[in-house]
PDB file of C-alpha atoms in Angstrom:
ATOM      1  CA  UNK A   1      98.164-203.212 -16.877  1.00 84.00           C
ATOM      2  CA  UNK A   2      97.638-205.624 -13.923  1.00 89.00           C
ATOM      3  CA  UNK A   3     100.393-206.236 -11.116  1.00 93.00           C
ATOM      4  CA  UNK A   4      99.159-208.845  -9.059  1.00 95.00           C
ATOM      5  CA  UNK A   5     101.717-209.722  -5.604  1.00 96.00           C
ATOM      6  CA  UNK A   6     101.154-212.666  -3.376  1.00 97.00           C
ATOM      7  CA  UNK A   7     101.770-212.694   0.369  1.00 97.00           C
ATOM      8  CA  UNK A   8     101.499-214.688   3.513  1.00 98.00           C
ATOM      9  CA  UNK A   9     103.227-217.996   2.554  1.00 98.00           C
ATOM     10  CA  UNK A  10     106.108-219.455   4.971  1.00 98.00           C
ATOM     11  CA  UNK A  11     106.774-222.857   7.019  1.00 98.00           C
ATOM     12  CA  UNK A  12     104.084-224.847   9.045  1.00 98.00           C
ATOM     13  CA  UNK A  13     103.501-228.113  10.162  1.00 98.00           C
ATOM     14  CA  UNK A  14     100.919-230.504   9.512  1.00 98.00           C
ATOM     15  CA  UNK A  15      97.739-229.741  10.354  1.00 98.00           C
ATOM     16  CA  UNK A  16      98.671-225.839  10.954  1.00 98.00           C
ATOM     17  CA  UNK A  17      97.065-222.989   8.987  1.00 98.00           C
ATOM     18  CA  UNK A  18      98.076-220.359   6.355  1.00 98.00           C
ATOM     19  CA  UNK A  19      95.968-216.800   4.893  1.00 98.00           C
ATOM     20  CA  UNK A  20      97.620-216.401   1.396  1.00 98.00           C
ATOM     21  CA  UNK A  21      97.053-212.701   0.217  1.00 98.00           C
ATOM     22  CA  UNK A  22      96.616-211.337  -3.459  1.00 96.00           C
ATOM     23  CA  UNK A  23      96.732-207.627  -3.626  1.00 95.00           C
ATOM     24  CA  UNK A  24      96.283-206.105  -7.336  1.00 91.00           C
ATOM     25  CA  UNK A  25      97.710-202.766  -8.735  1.00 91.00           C
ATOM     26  CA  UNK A  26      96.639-200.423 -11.763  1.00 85.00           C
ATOM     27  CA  UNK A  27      92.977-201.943 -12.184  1.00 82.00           C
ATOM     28  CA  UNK A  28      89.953-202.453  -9.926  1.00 85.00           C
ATOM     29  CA  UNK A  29      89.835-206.492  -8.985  1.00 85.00           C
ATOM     30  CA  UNK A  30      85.665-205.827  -8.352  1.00 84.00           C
ATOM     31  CA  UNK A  31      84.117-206.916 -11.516  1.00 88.00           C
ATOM     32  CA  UNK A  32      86.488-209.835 -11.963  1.00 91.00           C
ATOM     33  CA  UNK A  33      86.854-213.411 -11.381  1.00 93.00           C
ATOM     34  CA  UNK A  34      89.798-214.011  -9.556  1.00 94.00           C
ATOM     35  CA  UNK A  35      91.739-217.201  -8.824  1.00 96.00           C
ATOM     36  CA  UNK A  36      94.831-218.989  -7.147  1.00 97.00           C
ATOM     37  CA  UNK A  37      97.165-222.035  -8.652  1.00 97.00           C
ATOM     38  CA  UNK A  38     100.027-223.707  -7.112  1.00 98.00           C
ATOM     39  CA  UNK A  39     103.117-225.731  -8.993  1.00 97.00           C
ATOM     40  CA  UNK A  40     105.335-228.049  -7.053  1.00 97.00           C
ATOM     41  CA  UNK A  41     108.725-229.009  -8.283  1.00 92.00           C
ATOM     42  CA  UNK A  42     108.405-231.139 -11.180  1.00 94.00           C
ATOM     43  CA  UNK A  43     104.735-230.512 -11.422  1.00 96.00           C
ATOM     44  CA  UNK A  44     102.293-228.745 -13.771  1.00 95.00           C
ATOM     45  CA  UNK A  45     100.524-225.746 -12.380  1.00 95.00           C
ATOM     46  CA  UNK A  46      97.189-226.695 -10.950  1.00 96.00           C
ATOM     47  CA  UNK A  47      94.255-224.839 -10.292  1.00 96.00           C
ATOM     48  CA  UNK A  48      93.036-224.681  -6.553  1.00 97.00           C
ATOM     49  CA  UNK A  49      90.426-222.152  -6.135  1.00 97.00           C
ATOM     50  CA  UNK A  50      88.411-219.218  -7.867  1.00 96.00           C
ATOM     51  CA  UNK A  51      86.050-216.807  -7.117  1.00 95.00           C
ATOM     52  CA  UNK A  52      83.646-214.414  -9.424  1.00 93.00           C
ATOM     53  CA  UNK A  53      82.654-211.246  -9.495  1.00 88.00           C
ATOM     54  CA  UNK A  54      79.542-211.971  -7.334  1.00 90.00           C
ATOM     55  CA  UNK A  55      81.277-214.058  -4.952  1.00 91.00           C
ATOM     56  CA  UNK A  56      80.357-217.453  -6.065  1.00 94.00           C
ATOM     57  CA  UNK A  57      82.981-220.167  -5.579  1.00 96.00           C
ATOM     58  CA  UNK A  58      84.828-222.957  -6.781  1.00 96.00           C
ATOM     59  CA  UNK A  59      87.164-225.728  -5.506  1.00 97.00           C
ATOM     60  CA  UNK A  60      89.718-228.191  -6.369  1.00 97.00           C
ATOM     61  CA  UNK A  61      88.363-231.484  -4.641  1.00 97.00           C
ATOM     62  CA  UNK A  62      91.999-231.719  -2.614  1.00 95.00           C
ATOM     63  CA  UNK A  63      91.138-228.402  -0.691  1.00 95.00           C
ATOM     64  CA  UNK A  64      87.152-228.679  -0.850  1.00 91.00           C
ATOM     65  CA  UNK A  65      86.634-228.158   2.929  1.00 96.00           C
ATOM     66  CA  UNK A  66      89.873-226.906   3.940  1.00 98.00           C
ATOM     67  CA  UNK A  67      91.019-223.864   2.028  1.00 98.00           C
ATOM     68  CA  UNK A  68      88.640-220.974   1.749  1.00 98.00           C
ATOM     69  CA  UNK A  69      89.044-217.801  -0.911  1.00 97.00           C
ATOM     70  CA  UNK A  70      87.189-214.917  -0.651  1.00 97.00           C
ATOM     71  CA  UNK A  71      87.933-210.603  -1.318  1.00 95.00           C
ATOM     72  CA  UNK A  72      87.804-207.896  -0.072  1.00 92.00           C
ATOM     73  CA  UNK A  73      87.103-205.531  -3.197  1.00 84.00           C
ATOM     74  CA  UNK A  74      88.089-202.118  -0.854  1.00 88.00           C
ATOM     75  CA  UNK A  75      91.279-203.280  -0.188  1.00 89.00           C
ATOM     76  CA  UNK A  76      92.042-204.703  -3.861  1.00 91.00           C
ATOM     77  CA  UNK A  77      92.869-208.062  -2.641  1.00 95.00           C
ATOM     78  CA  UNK A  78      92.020-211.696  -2.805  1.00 96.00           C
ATOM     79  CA  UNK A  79      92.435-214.263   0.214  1.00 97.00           C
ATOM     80  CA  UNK A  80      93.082-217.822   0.245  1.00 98.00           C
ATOM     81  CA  UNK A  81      92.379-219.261   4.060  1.00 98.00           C
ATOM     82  CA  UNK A  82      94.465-222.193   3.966  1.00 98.00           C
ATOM     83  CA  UNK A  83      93.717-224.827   6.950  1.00 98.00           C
ATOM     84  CA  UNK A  84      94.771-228.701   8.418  1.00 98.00           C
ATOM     85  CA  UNK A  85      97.547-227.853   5.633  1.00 98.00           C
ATOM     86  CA  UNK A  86      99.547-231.462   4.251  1.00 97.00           C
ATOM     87  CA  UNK A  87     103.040-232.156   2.826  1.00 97.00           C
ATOM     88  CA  UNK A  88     101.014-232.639  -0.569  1.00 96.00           C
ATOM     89  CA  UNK A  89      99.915-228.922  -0.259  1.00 98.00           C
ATOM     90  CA  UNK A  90     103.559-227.739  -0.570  1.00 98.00           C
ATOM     91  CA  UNK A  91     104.073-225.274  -3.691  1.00 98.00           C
ATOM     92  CA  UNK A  92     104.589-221.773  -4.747  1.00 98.00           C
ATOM     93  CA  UNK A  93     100.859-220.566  -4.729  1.00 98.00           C
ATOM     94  CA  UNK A  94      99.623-217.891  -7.836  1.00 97.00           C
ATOM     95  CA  UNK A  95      96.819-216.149  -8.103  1.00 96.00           C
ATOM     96  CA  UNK A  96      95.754-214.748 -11.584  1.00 95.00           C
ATOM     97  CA  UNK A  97      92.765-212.361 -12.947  1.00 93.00           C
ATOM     98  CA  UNK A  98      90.154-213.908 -14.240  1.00 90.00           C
ATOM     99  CA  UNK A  99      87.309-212.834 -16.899  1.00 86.00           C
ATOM    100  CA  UNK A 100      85.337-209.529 -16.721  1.00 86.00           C
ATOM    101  CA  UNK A 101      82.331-210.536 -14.700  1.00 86.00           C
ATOM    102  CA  UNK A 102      83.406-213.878 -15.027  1.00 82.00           C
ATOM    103  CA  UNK A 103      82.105-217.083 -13.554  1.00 86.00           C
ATOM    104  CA  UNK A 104      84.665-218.908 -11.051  1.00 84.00           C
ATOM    105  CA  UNK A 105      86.502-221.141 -13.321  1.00 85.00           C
ATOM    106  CA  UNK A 106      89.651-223.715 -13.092  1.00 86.00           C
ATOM    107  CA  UNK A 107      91.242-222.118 -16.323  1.00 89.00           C
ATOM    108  CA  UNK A 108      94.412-219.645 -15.901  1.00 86.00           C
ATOM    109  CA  UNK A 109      93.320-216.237 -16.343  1.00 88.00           C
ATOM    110  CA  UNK A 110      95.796-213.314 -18.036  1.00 88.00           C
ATOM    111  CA  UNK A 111      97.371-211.719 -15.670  1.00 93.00           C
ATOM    112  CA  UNK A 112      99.543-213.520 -13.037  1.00 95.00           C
ATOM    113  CA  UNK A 113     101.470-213.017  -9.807  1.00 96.00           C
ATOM    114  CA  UNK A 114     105.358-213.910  -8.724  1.00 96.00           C
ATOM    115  CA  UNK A 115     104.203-216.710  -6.231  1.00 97.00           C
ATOM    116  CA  UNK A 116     104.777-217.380  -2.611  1.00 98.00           C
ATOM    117  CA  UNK A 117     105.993-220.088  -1.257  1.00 98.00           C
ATOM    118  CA  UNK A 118     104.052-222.967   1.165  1.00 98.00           C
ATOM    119  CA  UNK A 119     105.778-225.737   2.759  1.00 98.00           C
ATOM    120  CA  UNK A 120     104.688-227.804   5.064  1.00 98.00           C
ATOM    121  CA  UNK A 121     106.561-229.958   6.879  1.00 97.00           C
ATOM    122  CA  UNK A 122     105.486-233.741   8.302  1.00 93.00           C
TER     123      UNK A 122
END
């Protein structure tokens, strides 16, 4: 099994910056893609950012030059650097396991996290 917790959401205006961690338990996250998601009240889940195995990248166009994921395999864990953060970024941010040497890819992978929460105030 796969126990995925998020960390690092909170409060912050505007234009202010966030580092969303995902830290995994009972597997390796190394030779997996990983991703993150957010959901805002009334809204579907949508995918924000993924990274494979290799490090290659992917972006939703609303945080393409503002959010940054990367990992750090040694400490289990998967980053989202979250900067000049908007109202429309406010959600409870995921991240989920992707696919066994998998490709960075905007579909949900099979394990999941609780969520943390990001709001950002005008």
């Amino acid at each position: 099994q796969v126990h995925l917790v998020e960390s690092g959401g909170g409060l912050v205006q505007a234009g202010g910056s966030l580092r969303l961690s995902c830290t995994a338990s009972g597997r390796a996250l190394n030779e997996y893609s990983m991703g993150w998601f957010r959901q805002a009240p009334g809204k579907e889940r949508e995918f924000v950012a993924s990274i494979s195995w290799s490090d290659d990248t992917l972006y939703a166009d609303f945080v393409k030059g503002r959010f940054t994921i990367s990992r750090h395999n040694a400490q289990n864990t998967v980053f989202l650097q979250m900067n000049s953060l908007k109202p429309e970024d406010t959600a409870v941010y995921y991240c989920t396991r992707g696919e066994y040497y998998g490709t960075p890819s905007p579909s949900g992978g099979d394990y999941w996290g609780q969520g943390t929460q990001v709001t950002v105030s005008s």
